[in-house]
Amino acid sequence: MIEQLKAPGKYMQGTGIMKDLAKHVVTYGRKALYLLADRDVDLIKERIDRSYQCYQSYQSDQGYQSYHRNQSYQRYLGENESSLINNGNKDEIVHDTYCYEMFKGECDNEEISRIVDIVKKQGIEVIVGIGSGKLHDTTKAVGFYANIPVAIVPTIVASDAPCSSMSVINTKEGCFDHYLYLKHNPDLVFVDIDFIIQAPARLLVAGMGDALSTYFEARACQQSNCLLPNGSKSSDVAYYLSKLCLESLYQYGVQAKEDVINHISSIAVEKIVEANTLLSGVGFESGGLAAAHAINDGMSRIESCNHRLHGEKVAFATLVQLVLEREYEKCSTSDRNKNVDSKSHSQKEIEEVLEFCVQVGLPVTLEEMGLTSGDRDTLQRIAEYSLLDNEPMHHMGFIVTEDMIIQAMLEVDCIGKGK
Ligand SMILES: [Zn+2]
């Protein structure tokens, strides 16, 4: 049996660590390109500049001579480079340069090619993506095609994507096009809690929703002994990381949400950032996905669910997976031994997950998902999509039918309404 553990080369997390970013980025390459989004761009540029100043001071303290420039891309290309290199003391000078490039907003082939061209023309040695979602996917894809190291700096933790070795490539219009499987995970994932506590709490909560499914999906993959898309089996390490992820959510989730609402950095926030990003990221990639993400994929194709973030859909879908498992256990137990009641354990689990969702504000009813119990056609479409050949529903250890999925969604709605 082949097990595999995929993880970022280095994961760093802390409050106020942006000042140390340059110190770490330069270990991957001396010419860095920072890919930025419009949101808070001035603040982020200021923090990058400050990190290079801190690095410069650090080098001075260490007795190094260094030069740093903070220039626009065009200026960076100018004659300054040669004048520095040709000053006759090349061996004594450490050149650490950086520049910015604005992300145009869509992770499509055109945008990736545009940035790859810049990287190649300018001899960029490391790319750093500061932001979220599509910007990170673009950064990772550029690193892949240009064959340079990648650093990811999340400003929100609404999903477990930052650590993964995959990019979602869209069409120019923003529709899903394909998954790009990368050679390896980002070289560096660098999370400054200061960004996270300034972002809306809903994003942190959505990240908890994505992290909530990780243990249950890894467990399903372990039980079914299925092959994951990379050809390996669900690994024990990932399984135990996902278990730790769930424990962190239960222990710190409510407090972390409260602290982010009040923009407070705390142990609880740190634990949840780690759970949402590292534990869930490594957990899902090496532990495997199952029904929860398949049902999420089904809901993602339904327009009325569009108001929900990925992690919010995954949370609801996690409950659906647990009901499916309970129903399966019920049938198989009654076949084997009618005196044994294995329902109690799975029912308790469903109640714990439901309670957690309600406490942190994740959706637990069809209405909250933008669906209705009477609209059976839409539920049917979700079930159909989630059962497509390429969906991880097939990692469940038993046959799942459209009708079972619909019934499970209705049941989650029913128990969710009771809360
Ligand atoms: Zn996910």
Coordinates of C-alpha atoms and ligand atoms in Angstrom, one line a residue:
M1 CA 0.0 0.0 0.0
I2 CA 1.4 3.4 -0.9
E3 CA 0.8 6.2 1.5
Q4 CA 1.7 9.8 0.7
L5 CA 2.0 13.0 2.7
K6 CA 1.8 16.2 0.8
A7 CA 2.5 19.4 2.7
P8 CA 4.0 22.9 2.2
G9 CA 7.8 23.1 2.4
K10 CA 7.5 25.4 5.4
Y11 CA 4.4 26.7 7.3
M12 CA 4.7 29.8 9.4
Q13 CA 2.0 31.5 11.5
G14 CA 2.0 34.2 14.1
T15 CA 0.7 37.7 15.0
G16 CA 2.7 40.5 13.4
I17 CA 5.1 38.3 11.5
M18 CA 4.8 40.2 8.2
K19 CA 7.9 42.2 9.3
D20 CA 9.8 38.9 8.9
L21 CA 8.4 38.0 5.5
A22 CA 11.4 39.3 3.4
K23 CA 13.9 37.4 5.6
H24 CA 12.1 34.1 4.6
V25 CA 11.3 35.0 1.0
V26 CA 15.0 35.7 0.2
T27 CA 15.9 32.2 1.1
Y28 CA 14.0 31.0 -1.9
G29 CA 15.2 33.6 -4.4
R30 CA 16.8 37.0 -4.5
K31 CA 14.5 38.6 -7.0
A32 CA 10.9 38.4 -5.7
L33 CA 7.7 39.2 -7.5
Y34 CA 4.8 40.1 -5.2
L35 CA 1.4 39.4 -6.7
L36 CA -1.2 41.7 -5.0
A37 CA -4.9 42.3 -5.2
D38 CA -6.6 45.7 -5.1
R39 CA -7.9 45.2 -1.6
D40 CA -5.8 47.0 1.0
V41 CA -3.0 47.3 -1.5
D42 CA -1.3 50.3 0.1
L43 CA -1.3 48.7 3.5
I44 CA 0.2 45.5 2.1
K45 CA 2.9 47.3 0.1
E46 CA 3.8 49.2 3.3
R47 CA 4.1 46.0 5.2
I48 CA 6.3 44.4 2.5
D49 CA 8.5 47.5 2.4
R50 CA 8.8 47.4 6.2
S51 CA 9.8 43.7 6.0
Y52 CA 12.6 44.5 3.7
Q53 CA 13.8 47.3 6.0
C54 CA 13.7 44.9 8.9
Y55 CA 15.7 42.4 6.8
Q56 CA 18.2 45.1 5.9
S57 CA 18.7 45.9 9.6
Y58 CA 19.0 42.2 10.4
Q59 CA 21.7 41.9 7.7
S60 CA 23.5 45.0 9.0
D61 CA 23.4 43.4 12.5
Q62 CA 24.9 40.3 11.0
G63 CA 27.6 42.3 9.3
Y64 CA 26.3 42.0 5.7
Q65 CA 26.1 44.8 3.2
S66 CA 22.9 44.7 1.3
Y67 CA 20.9 46.8 -1.1
H68 CA 17.1 46.9 -1.3
R69 CA 15.0 48.6 -3.8
N70 CA 11.3 49.2 -3.7
Q71 CA 10.5 50.3 -7.2
S72 CA 7.8 49.8 -9.7
Y73 CA 8.2 47.1 -12.2
Q74 CA 9.3 49.4 -15.0
R75 CA 11.9 51.1 -12.8
Y76 CA 13.1 47.8 -11.6
L77 CA 14.0 47.0 -15.1
G78 CA 16.1 50.1 -15.5
E79 CA 19.8 50.8 -15.5
N80 CA 20.0 50.6 -11.7
E81 CA 20.5 46.9 -11.9
S82 CA 23.7 47.1 -14.0
S83 CA 25.1 50.0 -12.0
L84 CA 24.8 48.0 -8.9
I85 CA 26.2 44.8 -10.4
N86 CA 29.1 46.7 -12.0
N87 CA 30.3 48.6 -9.0
G88 CA 33.3 46.5 -8.7
N89 CA 32.4 44.9 -5.4
K90 CA 30.0 42.3 -6.7
D91 CA 31.2 39.6 -4.4
E92 CA 30.6 41.7 -1.3
I93 CA 27.1 42.8 -2.2
V94 CA 24.0 40.9 -1.5
H95 CA 21.3 41.9 -3.9
D96 CA 17.7 41.3 -2.7
T97 CA 15.2 43.0 -5.0
Y98 CA 11.5 42.9 -5.2
C99 CA 8.7 44.3 -7.2
Y100 CA 4.9 44.3 -7.3
E101 CA 2.5 43.1 -9.9
M102 CA -1.3 43.7 -9.6
F103 CA -3.5 40.6 -10.1
K104 CA -6.2 41.2 -12.7
G105 CA -8.8 39.2 -10.9
E106 CA -9.3 35.9 -12.7
C107 CA -7.2 32.7 -12.5
D108 CA -7.4 32.0 -16.2
N109 CA -4.7 30.9 -18.7
E110 CA -4.3 34.4 -20.1
E111 CA -3.5 35.9 -16.7
I112 CA -1.2 33.0 -15.8
S113 CA 0.7 33.4 -19.1
R114 CA 1.0 37.2 -18.6
I115 CA 2.7 36.8 -15.3
V116 CA 4.8 33.9 -16.4
D117 CA 6.1 36.2 -19.2
I118 CA 7.0 38.8 -16.7
V119 CA 8.7 36.3 -14.5
K120 CA 10.8 35.0 -17.4
K121 CA 11.7 38.3 -18.8
Q122 CA 12.8 39.7 -15.5
G123 CA 14.5 36.7 -14.2
I124 CA 12.3 36.5 -11.1
E125 CA 13.4 33.8 -8.8
V126 CA 10.5 33.5 -6.4
I127 CA 6.8 34.5 -6.6
V128 CA 4.8 35.6 -3.5
G129 CA 1.0 35.7 -3.7
I130 CA -0.6 37.9 -1.0
G131 CA -4.4 37.7 -0.8
S132 CA -6.8 34.8 -1.2
G133 CA -8.4 32.2 -3.5
K134 CA -7.9 33.0 -7.2
L135 CA -4.8 35.1 -6.5
H136 CA -3.2 32.1 -4.7
D137 CA -4.3 29.7 -7.5
T138 CA -2.7 32.0 -10.0
T139 CA 0.5 32.3 -8.0
K140 CA 0.8 28.6 -7.7
A141 CA 0.2 28.0 -11.4
V142 CA 2.8 30.7 -12.3
G143 CA 5.3 29.0 -10.0
F144 CA 4.5 25.7 -11.7
Y145 CA 4.9 26.9 -15.3
A146 CA 7.9 29.2 -14.6
N147 CA 9.5 26.5 -12.4
I148 CA 10.3 28.9 -9.5
P149 CA 9.5 28.6 -5.7
V150 CA 6.1 29.8 -4.5
A151 CA 5.2 31.6 -1.3
I152 CA 1.6 32.0 -0.3
V153 CA 0.5 34.7 2.2
P154 CA -3.2 34.4 3.0
T155 CA -5.1 37.5 4.2
I156 CA -8.2 35.4 5.0
V157 CA -8.6 31.7 6.0
A158 CA -11.9 30.9 4.4
S159 CA -10.8 27.5 3.0
D160 CA -7.9 25.0 3.2
A161 CA -6.6 25.8 -0.2
P162 CA -3.4 27.8 0.6
C163 CA -1.3 24.7 1.5
S164 CA -2.5 22.5 -1.4
S165 CA -0.7 21.5 -4.5
M166 CA -3.6 22.2 -6.8
S167 CA -4.9 25.3 -8.7
V168 CA -8.4 25.8 -9.9
I169 CA -8.2 27.3 -13.4
N170 CA -11.1 29.2 -14.7
T171 CA -12.2 30.5 -18.1
K172 CA -11.9 34.2 -18.8
E173 CA -15.5 34.6 -17.8
G174 CA -14.9 33.1 -14.4
C175 CA -16.4 29.6 -14.9
F176 CA -14.6 26.5 -13.8
D177 CA -12.3 25.1 -16.5
H178 CA -10.0 22.5 -15.0
Y179 CA -7.8 21.5 -12.0
L180 CA -4.1 22.0 -12.4
Y181 CA -2.2 19.4 -10.3
L182 CA 1.2 20.9 -9.4
K183 CA 4.4 19.1 -8.9
H184 CA 4.5 20.1 -5.3
N185 CA 2.9 22.2 -2.6
P186 CA 3.9 25.8 -2.0
D187 CA 7.4 26.2 -0.7
L188 CA 6.3 28.6 2.0
V189 CA 2.9 29.4 3.5
F190 CA 3.1 32.4 5.7
V191 CA 0.1 33.5 7.8
D192 CA 0.1 36.8 9.7
I193 CA -2.8 36.7 12.2
D194 CA -3.0 40.5 12.0
F195 CA -4.6 40.1 8.5
I196 CA -7.1 37.4 9.7
I197 CA -8.5 39.4 12.6
Q198 CA -9.1 42.4 10.4
A199 CA -11.2 40.3 7.9
P200 CA -14.9 39.6 8.4
A201 CA -15.6 36.8 10.9
R202 CA -17.8 35.1 8.3
L203 CA -14.7 34.2 6.4
L204 CA -13.0 32.5 9.4
V205 CA -16.3 30.6 10.0
A206 CA -16.5 29.5 6.4
G207 CA -12.9 28.2 6.8
M208 CA -14.1 26.2 9.9
G209 CA -16.9 24.7 7.7
D210 CA -14.3 23.5 5.2
A211 CA -12.1 22.2 8.0
L212 CA -15.1 20.5 9.7
S213 CA -15.4 17.9 6.9
T214 CA -11.8 16.9 6.8
Y215 CA -11.8 14.3 9.6
F216 CA -15.0 12.7 8.4
E217 CA -13.9 12.5 4.8
A218 CA -10.4 11.1 5.7
R219 CA -12.1 8.5 8.0
A220 CA -14.4 7.5 5.1
C221 CA -11.4 7.1 2.8
Q222 CA -9.6 5.0 5.5
Q223 CA -12.6 2.8 6.0
S224 CA -13.1 2.2 2.3
N225 CA -9.4 1.9 1.6
C226 CA -9.9 3.8 -1.6
L227 CA -7.3 5.1 -4.0
L228 CA -7.0 8.9 -3.9
P229 CA -6.5 10.9 -7.2
N230 CA -2.8 10.9 -6.8
G231 CA -2.7 7.1 -6.7
S232 CA -2.0 6.7 -3.0
K233 CA -4.1 5.6 -0.1
S234 CA -5.3 7.9 2.7
S235 CA -2.4 8.3 5.1
D236 CA -2.5 7.7 8.8
V237 CA -0.6 11.0 9.5
A238 CA -3.2 13.0 7.5
Y239 CA -6.0 11.1 9.3
Y240 CA -4.6 12.0 12.8
L241 CA -4.0 15.6 11.7
S242 CA -7.6 15.8 10.6
K243 CA -8.7 14.4 13.9
L244 CA -6.7 17.1 15.7
C245 CA -8.3 19.6 13.3
L246 CA -11.8 18.6 14.4
E247 CA -10.8 18.7 18.1
S248 CA -9.4 22.3 17.6
L249 CA -12.7 23.4 16.0
Y250 CA -14.8 22.0 18.8
Q251 CA -12.5 23.5 21.5
Y252 CA -11.7 26.9 20.1
G253 CA -14.1 27.6 17.2
V254 CA -16.7 29.6 19.1
Q255 CA -14.1 31.7 21.0
A256 CA -12.2 32.4 17.8
K257 CA -15.2 33.7 16.0
E258 CA -15.9 36.0 19.0
D259 CA -12.3 37.2 19.0
V260 CA -12.2 38.0 15.3
I261 CA -15.4 40.0 15.6
N262 CA -13.6 42.1 18.2
H263 CA -10.3 42.1 16.1
I264 CA -8.5 40.3 19.0
S265 CA -5.5 38.0 18.4
S266 CA -5.8 35.1 20.8
I267 CA -4.8 31.5 21.4
A268 CA -8.2 30.5 20.1
V269 CA -7.7 32.4 16.8
E270 CA -4.3 30.9 16.4
K271 CA -5.6 27.4 16.9
I272 CA -8.4 27.9 14.4
V273 CA -6.2 29.5 11.8
E274 CA -3.9 26.5 12.1
A275 CA -6.9 24.1 11.8
N276 CA -8.4 25.9 8.8
T277 CA -5.2 26.2 6.9
L278 CA -2.5 23.6 7.8
L279 CA -4.4 20.8 9.5
S280 CA -7.3 20.8 7.1
G281 CA -5.0 21.5 4.1
V282 CA -2.7 18.6 4.7
G283 CA -5.6 16.5 6.1
F284 CA -7.7 16.7 3.0
E285 CA -4.9 16.4 0.5
S286 CA -3.3 13.3 2.0
G287 CA -6.4 12.0 3.8
G288 CA -8.8 12.2 0.9
L289 CA -12.2 13.7 0.2
A290 CA -15.6 11.9 0.2
A291 CA -19.3 12.6 0.2
A292 CA -19.1 16.1 1.8
H293 CA -17.1 17.6 -1.0
A294 CA -19.0 15.7 -3.7
I295 CA -22.3 17.2 -2.4
N296 CA -20.6 20.6 -2.1
D297 CA -19.6 20.2 -5.8
G298 CA -23.3 19.4 -6.6
M299 CA -24.5 22.5 -4.7
S300 CA -21.9 24.7 -6.4
R301 CA -23.6 24.1 -9.7
I302 CA -26.9 25.4 -8.4
E303 CA -27.4 29.1 -8.8
S304 CA -29.6 29.6 -5.7
C305 CA -26.7 28.3 -3.6
N306 CA -24.2 30.8 -5.0
H307 CA -24.6 33.2 -2.0
R308 CA -22.9 30.5 0.1
L309 CA -19.1 30.3 0.5
H310 CA -17.3 27.0 -0.2
G311 CA -16.9 26.2 3.5
E312 CA -20.5 27.0 4.3
K313 CA -21.7 24.5 1.7
V314 CA -19.2 21.9 2.9
A315 CA -20.5 22.2 6.5
F316 CA -24.0 21.4 5.4
A317 CA -22.7 18.7 3.2
T318 CA -20.8 17.2 6.1
L319 CA -24.0 16.7 7.9
V320 CA -25.5 15.0 4.8
Q321 CA -22.4 12.6 4.7
L322 CA -22.9 11.7 8.4
V323 CA -26.6 11.0 7.8
L324 CA -25.7 8.8 4.8
E325 CA -23.2 6.9 7.0
R326 CA -25.7 6.5 9.8
E327 CA -28.3 5.1 7.5
Y328 CA -25.8 2.7 6.0
E329 CA -24.7 1.5 9.5
K330 CA -28.3 1.1 10.5
C331 CA -29.0 -1.2 7.5
S332 CA -25.7 -3.2 7.8
T333 CA -26.1 -3.6 11.6
S334 CA -29.6 -4.8 11.3
D335 CA -28.5 -7.3 8.7
R336 CA -25.6 -8.6 10.9
N337 CA -27.0 -8.5 14.4
K338 CA -30.4 -7.0 15.3
N339 CA -29.4 -6.7 18.9
V340 CA -26.5 -4.4 18.3
D341 CA -27.4 -0.7 18.1
S342 CA -24.5 1.2 16.4
K343 CA -26.8 4.1 15.8
S344 CA -26.1 5.7 19.1
H345 CA -22.6 6.6 18.2
S346 CA -23.3 8.1 14.8
Q347 CA -26.3 9.9 16.0
K348 CA -24.3 11.5 18.8
E349 CA -21.7 12.6 16.2
I350 CA -24.4 14.2 14.0
E351 CA -25.7 16.1 17.0
E352 CA -22.2 17.3 17.9
V353 CA -21.5 18.6 14.4
L354 CA -25.0 20.2 14.2
E355 CA -24.5 21.9 17.6
F356 CA -21.1 23.2 16.4
C357 CA -22.6 24.6 13.2
V358 CA -25.3 26.4 15.0
Q359 CA -22.9 27.8 17.6
V360 CA -20.6 29.3 15.0
G361 CA -23.3 30.2 12.5
L362 CA -22.8 27.6 9.7
P363 CA -25.9 26.7 7.7
V364 CA -27.9 23.7 8.8
T365 CA -31.2 24.0 6.8
L366 CA -32.1 23.8 3.1
E367 CA -33.5 27.3 3.3
E368 CA -30.2 28.7 4.6
M369 CA -28.5 27.0 1.6
G370 CA -31.0 28.6 -0.8
L371 CA -32.9 25.4 -1.4
T372 CA -36.4 24.1 -0.4
S373 CA -37.6 20.7 0.5
G374 CA -40.4 21.0 -2.0
D375 CA -38.1 21.5 -4.9
R376 CA -37.2 17.9 -5.5
D377 CA -35.8 18.6 -9.0
T378 CA -33.0 20.8 -7.7
L379 CA -32.2 18.3 -4.9
Q380 CA -32.1 15.6 -7.6
R381 CA -29.7 17.6 -9.7
I382 CA -27.4 18.1 -6.7
A383 CA -27.5 14.4 -6.1
E384 CA -26.8 13.6 -9.8
Y385 CA -23.8 16.0 -9.9
S386 CA -22.3 14.6 -6.7
L387 CA -22.4 11.1 -8.2
L388 CA -20.5 11.9 -11.4
D389 CA -17.5 9.7 -12.0
N390 CA -14.9 12.2 -11.0
E391 CA -16.6 13.1 -7.7
P392 CA -15.2 11.8 -4.4
M393 CA -18.6 10.3 -3.5
H394 CA -17.0 7.1 -4.8
H395 CA -14.6 7.1 -1.9
M396 CA -17.4 6.1 0.4
G397 CA -17.2 2.5 1.4
F398 CA -20.7 1.7 0.2
I399 CA -23.0 2.4 -2.8
V400 CA -24.7 5.8 -2.5
T401 CA -27.7 6.4 -4.7
E402 CA -29.5 9.7 -5.7
D403 CA -32.4 8.8 -3.5
M404 CA -30.2 8.2 -0.5
I405 CA -28.6 11.7 -1.0
I406 CA -32.0 13.4 -1.4
Q407 CA -33.4 11.7 1.7
A408 CA -30.2 12.6 3.7
M409 CA -30.5 16.3 2.7
L410 CA -34.1 16.3 3.8
E411 CA -33.3 14.7 7.1
V412 CA -30.5 17.3 7.8
D413 CA -33.0 20.0 7.0
C414 CA -35.5 18.4 9.4
I415 CA -33.0 18.1 12.3
G416 CA -31.5 21.5 11.5
K417 CA -34.9 23.2 11.7
G418 CA -35.3 21.7 15.2
K419 CA -32.3 23.6 16.4
Ligands
ZN1 ZN -12.8 22.3 0.6

